[in-house]
Coordinates of C-alpha atoms in Angstrom, one line a residue:
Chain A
X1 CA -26.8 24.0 -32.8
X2 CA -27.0 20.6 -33.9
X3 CA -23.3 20.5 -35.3
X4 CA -22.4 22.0 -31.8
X5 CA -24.3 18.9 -29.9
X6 CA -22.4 16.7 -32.1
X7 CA -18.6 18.2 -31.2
X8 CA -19.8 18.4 -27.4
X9 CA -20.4 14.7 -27.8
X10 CA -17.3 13.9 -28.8
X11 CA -15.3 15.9 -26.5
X12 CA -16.9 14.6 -23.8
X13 CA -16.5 11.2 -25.1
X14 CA -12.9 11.4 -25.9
X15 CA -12.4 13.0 -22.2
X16 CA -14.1 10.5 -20.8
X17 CA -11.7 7.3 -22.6
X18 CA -8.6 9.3 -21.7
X19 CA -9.6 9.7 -18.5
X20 CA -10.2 5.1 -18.1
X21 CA -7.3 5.0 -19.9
X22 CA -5.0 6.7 -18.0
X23 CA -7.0 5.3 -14.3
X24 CA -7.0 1.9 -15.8
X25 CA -2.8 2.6 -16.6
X26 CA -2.2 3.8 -13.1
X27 CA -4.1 0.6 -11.9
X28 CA -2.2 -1.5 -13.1
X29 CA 1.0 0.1 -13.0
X30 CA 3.5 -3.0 -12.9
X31 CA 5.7 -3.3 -10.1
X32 CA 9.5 -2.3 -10.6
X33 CA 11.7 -4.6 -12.6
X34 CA 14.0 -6.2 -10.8
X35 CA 15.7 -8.3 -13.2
X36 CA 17.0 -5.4 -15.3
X37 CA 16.9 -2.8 -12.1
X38 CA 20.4 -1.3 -11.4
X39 CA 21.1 -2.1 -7.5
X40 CA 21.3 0.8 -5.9
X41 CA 23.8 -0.9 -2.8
X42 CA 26.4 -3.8 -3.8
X43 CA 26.9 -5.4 -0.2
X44 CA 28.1 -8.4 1.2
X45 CA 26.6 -10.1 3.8
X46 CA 28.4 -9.3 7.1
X47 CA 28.4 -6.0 5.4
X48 CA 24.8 -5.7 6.0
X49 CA 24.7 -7.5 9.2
X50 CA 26.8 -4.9 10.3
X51 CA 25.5 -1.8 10.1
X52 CA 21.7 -2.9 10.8
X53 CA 23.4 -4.3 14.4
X54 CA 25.0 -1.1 14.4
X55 CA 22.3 1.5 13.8
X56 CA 19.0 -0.1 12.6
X57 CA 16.9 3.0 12.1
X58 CA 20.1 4.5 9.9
X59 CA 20.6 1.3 8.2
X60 CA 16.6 1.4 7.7
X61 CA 16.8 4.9 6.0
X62 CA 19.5 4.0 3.5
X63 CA 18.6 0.5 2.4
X64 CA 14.7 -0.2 2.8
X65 CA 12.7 -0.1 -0.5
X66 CA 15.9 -0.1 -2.4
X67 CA 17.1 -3.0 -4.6
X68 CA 19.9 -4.4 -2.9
X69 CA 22.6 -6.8 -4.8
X70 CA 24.0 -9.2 -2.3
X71 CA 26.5 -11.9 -2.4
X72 CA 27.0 -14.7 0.0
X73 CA 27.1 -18.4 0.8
X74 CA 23.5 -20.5 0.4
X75 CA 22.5 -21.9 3.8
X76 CA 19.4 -23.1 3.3
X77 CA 16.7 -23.5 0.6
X78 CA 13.2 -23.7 1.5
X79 CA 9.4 -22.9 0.5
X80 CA 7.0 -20.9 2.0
X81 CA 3.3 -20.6 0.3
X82 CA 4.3 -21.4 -2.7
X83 CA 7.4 -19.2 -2.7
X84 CA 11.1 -20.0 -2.5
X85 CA 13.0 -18.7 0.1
X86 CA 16.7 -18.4 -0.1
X87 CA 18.9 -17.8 3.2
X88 CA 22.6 -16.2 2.8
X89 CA 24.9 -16.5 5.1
X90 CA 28.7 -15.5 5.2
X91 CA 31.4 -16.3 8.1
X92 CA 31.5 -14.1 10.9
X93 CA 27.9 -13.4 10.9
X94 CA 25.1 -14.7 13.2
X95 CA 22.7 -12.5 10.9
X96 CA 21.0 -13.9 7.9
X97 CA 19.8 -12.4 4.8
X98 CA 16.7 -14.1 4.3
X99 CA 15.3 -13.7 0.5
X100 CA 11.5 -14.7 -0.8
X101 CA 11.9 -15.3 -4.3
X102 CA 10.0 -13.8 -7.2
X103 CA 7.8 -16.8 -8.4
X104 CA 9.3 -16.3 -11.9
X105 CA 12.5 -17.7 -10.1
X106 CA 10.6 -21.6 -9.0
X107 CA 12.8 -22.9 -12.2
X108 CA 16.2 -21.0 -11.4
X109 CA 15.7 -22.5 -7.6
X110 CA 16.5 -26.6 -8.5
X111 CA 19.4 -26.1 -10.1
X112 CA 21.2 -24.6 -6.6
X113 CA 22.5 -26.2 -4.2
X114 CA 23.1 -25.7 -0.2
X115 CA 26.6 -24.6 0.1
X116 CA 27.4 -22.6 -3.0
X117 CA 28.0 -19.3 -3.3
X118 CA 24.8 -17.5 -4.9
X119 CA 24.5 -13.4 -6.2
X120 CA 21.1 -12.3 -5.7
X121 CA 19.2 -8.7 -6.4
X122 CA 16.0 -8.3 -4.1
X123 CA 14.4 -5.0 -2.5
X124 CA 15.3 -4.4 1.2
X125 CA 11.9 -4.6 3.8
X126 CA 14.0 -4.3 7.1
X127 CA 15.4 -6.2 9.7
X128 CA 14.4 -8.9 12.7
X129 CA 16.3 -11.3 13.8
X130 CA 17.6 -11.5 10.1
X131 CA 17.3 -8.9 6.7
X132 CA 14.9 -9.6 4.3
X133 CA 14.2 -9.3 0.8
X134 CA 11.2 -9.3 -1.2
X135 CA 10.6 -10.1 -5.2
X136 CA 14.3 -11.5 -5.2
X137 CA 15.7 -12.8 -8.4
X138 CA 19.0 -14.8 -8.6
X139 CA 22.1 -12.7 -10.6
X140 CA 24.4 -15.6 -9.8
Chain B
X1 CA 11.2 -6.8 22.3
X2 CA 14.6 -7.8 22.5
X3 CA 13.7 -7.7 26.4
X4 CA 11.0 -10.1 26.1
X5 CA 13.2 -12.3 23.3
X6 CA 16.4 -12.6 26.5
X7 CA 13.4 -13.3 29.3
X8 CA 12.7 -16.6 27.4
X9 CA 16.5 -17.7 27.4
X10 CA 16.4 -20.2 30.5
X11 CA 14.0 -21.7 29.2
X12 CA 14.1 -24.7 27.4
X13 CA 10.4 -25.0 25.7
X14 CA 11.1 -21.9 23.1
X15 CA 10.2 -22.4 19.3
X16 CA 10.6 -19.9 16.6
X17 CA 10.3 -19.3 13.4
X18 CA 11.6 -16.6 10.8
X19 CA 9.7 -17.2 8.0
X20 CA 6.3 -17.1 9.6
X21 CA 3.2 -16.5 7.0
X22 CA 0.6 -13.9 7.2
X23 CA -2.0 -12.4 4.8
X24 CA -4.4 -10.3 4.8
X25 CA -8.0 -10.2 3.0
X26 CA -10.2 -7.4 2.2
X27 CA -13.4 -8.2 0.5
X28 CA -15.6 -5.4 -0.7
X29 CA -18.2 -6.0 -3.3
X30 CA -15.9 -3.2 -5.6
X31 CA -12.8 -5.1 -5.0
X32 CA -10.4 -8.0 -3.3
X33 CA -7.4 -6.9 -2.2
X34 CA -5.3 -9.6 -0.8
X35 CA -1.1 -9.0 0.5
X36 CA 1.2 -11.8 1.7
X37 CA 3.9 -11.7 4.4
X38 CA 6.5 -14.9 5.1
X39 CA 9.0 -12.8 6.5
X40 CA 7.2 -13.1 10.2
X41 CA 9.4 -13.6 13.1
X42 CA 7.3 -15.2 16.0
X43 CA 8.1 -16.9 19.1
X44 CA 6.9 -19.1 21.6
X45 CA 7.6 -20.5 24.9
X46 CA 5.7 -23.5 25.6
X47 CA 6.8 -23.6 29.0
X48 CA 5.1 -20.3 29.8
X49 CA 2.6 -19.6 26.7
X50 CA 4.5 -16.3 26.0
X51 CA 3.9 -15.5 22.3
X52 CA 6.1 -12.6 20.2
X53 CA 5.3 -12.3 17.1
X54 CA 7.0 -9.3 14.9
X55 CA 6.1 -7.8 11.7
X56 CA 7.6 -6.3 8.8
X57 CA 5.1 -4.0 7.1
X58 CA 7.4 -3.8 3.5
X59 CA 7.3 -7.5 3.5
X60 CA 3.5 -7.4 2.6
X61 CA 3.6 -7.7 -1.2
X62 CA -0.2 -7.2 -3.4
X63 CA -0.8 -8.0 -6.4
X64 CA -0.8 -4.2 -8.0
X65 CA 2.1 -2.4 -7.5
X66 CA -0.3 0.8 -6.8
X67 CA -2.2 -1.1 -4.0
X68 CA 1.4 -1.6 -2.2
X69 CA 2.8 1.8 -2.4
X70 CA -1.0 3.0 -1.2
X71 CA -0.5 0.4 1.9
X72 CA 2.9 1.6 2.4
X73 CA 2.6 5.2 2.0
X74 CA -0.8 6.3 3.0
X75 CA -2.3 3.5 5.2
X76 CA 0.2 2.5 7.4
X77 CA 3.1 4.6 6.8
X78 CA 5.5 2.3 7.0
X79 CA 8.8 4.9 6.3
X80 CA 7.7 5.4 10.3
X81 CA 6.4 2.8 11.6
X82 CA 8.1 -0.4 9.7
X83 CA 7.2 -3.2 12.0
X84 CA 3.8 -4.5 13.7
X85 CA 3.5 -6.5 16.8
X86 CA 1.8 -8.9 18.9
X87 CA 2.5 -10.1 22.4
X88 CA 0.2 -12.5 24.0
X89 CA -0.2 -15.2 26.4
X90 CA -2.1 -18.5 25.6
X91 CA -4.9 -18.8 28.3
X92 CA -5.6 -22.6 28.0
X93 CA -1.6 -23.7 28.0
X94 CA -2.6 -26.8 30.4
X95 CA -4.9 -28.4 28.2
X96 CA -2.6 -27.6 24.7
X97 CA 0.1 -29.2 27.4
X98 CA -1.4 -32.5 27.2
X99 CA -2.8 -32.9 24.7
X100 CA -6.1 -32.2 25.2
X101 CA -7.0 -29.7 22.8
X102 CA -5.9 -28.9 19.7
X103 CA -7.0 -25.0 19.4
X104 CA -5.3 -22.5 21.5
X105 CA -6.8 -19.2 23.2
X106 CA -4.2 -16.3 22.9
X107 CA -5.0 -13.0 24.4
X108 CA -2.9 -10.5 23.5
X109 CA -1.9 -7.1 22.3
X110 CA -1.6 -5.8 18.7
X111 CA 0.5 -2.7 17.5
X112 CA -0.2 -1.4 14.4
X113 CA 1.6 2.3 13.7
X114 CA 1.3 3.8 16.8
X115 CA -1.6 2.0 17.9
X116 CA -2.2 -0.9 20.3
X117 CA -5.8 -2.9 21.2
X118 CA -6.6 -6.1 22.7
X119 CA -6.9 -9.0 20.7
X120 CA -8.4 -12.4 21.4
X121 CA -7.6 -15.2 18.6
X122 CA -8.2 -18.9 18.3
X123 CA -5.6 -20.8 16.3
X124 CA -5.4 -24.2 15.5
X125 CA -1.9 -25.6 17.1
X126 CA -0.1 -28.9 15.6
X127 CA 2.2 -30.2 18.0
X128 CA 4.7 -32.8 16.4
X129 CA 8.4 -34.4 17.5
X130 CA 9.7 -30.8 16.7
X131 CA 7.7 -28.2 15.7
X132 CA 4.9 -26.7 16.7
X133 CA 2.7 -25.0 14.3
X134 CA 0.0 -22.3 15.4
X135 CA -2.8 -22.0 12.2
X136 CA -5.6 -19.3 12.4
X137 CA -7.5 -16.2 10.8
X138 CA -9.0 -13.3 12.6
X139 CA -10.3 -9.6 12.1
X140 CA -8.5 -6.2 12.4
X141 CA -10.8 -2.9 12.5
X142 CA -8.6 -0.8 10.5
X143 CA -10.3 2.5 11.8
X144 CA -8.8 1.3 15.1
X145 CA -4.8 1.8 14.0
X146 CA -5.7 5.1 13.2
X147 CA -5.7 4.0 9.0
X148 CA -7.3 6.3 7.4
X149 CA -9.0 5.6 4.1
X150 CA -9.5 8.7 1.7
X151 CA -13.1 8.8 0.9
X152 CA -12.8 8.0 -2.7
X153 CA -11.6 4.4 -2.3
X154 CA -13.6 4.1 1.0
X155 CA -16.1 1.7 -1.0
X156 CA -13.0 -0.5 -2.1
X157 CA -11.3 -1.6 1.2
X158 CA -13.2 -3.4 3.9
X159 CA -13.6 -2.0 7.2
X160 CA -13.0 -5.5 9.1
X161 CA -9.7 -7.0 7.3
X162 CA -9.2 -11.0 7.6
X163 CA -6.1 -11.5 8.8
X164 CA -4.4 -15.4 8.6
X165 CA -1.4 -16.6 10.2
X166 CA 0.7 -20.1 9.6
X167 CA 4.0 -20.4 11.9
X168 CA 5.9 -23.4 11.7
X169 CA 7.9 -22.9 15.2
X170 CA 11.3 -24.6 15.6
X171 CA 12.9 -25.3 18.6
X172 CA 15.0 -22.2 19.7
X173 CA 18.7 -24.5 20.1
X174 CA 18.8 -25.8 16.8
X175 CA 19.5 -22.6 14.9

């Protein structure tokens, strides 16, 4: 009786650890990894601008919550709450790609300049007057 | 929207910005949850006191990785509803005008998923050579845009959420 108290305990006590360990996993499940994340679209600019002037809810289906690899030229670097925010811009396109920067990017960020031509990987959230990205890192 | 954005083309008081910031605060005594946003596109006519403001509800990033696929998926589905917005009017434009006050009144209207209520908020507004920056916090009732919160985390979310807002307007002409 005794000996059966004694596995009951421990059972239960095992159960319960797994059972934190795996909640406490799940809570703090890291966010995807962008830096070594495959992009799922390789796009240009205009590319982009195109097809969410074209159809925005399509262009929504396909592209938001995906990582996104986009090249173009840098029009403007700026902060915003302690975040850097990178704006792409290519000829021919009225549309922007607006990009707010991982914070583990703050470094890579001084060493650009307005003008040049910058690669960057970001997930897609969507379209206003511009497309944005979220948790974008520079490739480029 | 884009309606409202061509109504304001004559004039020549419109600022704007599209990198507007806005967070949200939920304090519960299980947890803080706490998601940033400084992909906001807001507008504003100074002429009239027309305020647009549009949302992007991806652009909200948390902390936890699970809190932000729960606020994405669950709360306010945003595969369906991707953008929130406000239209308002500010009620005491005269006085902002000249200079008499430096907190606006803004009535307006809120859309959340496929819900809208009235809103009245008080922001602080900054008028300098040119911009124009509108500063504030007020609460959303999430029961009333039809969020609902499975009973098991019901204790971790709040049911009034702070929301703040900081948009450094532009003028319209100069890009």
């Amino acid at each position: 009786m005794k000996r059966l108290t004694y596995i009951l305990g421990v059972c239960i006590l095992v159960g319960v650890l797994l059972v934190s360990f795996v909640f406490i996993k799940m809570y703090n499940k890291p966010h995807k990894d962008i830096a070594n994340a495959q992009p799922e679209f390789v796009v240009s600019v205009t590319e982009l601008a195109e097809e969410f002037q074209t159809d925005e809810n399509e262009a929504n289906q396909k592209y938001l919550d995906n990582v996104l690899q986009v090249e173009g030229e840098l029009a403007n670097i700026s902060t915003n709450n302690g975040k850097s925010v990178l704006t792409l811009r290519q000829e021919g396109s009225t549309i922007q790609v607006i990009c707010t920067l991982d914070v583990s990017e703050n470094k890579k960020v001084l060493l650009l300049k307005e003008g040049q031509q910058v690669t960057v990987k970001g997930i897609c959230t969507g379209f206003l007057m511009d497309i944005m990205l979220v948790r974008t890192i520079i490739v480029n | 929207m884009m309606l409202f954005f061509s109504s304001f083309v004559q004039s020549q008081e419109q600022y704007f910005t599209r990198q507007g910031y806005v967070s949200f605060y939920s304090h519960t005594p299980v947890e803080d949850i706490k998601a940033d946003n400084n992909q906001v596109l807001s507008i504003v006519d100074f002429s009239t006191g027309q305020i647009a403001i549009t949302i992007l509800m991806k652009s909200f990033t948390f902390e936890k990785a699970l809190m932000q696929e729960h606020f994405n998926e669950n709360y306010v589905e945003s595969d369906k509803y991707p953008k929130a917005s406000f239209s308002g009017i500010i009620t005491n434009l005269e006085a902002l005008q000249n200079g008499e006050n430096g907190v606006a009144q803004i009535s307006g209207q809120l859309t959340i998923k496929d819900a809208t209520n009235p809103v009245t908020i008080e922001s602080k507004v900054t008028i300098e050579e040119d911009t124009i920056t509108f500063l504030g916090k007020f609460s959303v009732t999430v029961a009333a845009y039809n969020i609902k919160i499975p009973a098991i985390v019901r204790r971790n979310i709040a049911k009034e959420v702070e929301v703040s807002f900081n948009f450094v307007h532009h003028p319209y002409n100069q890009k």
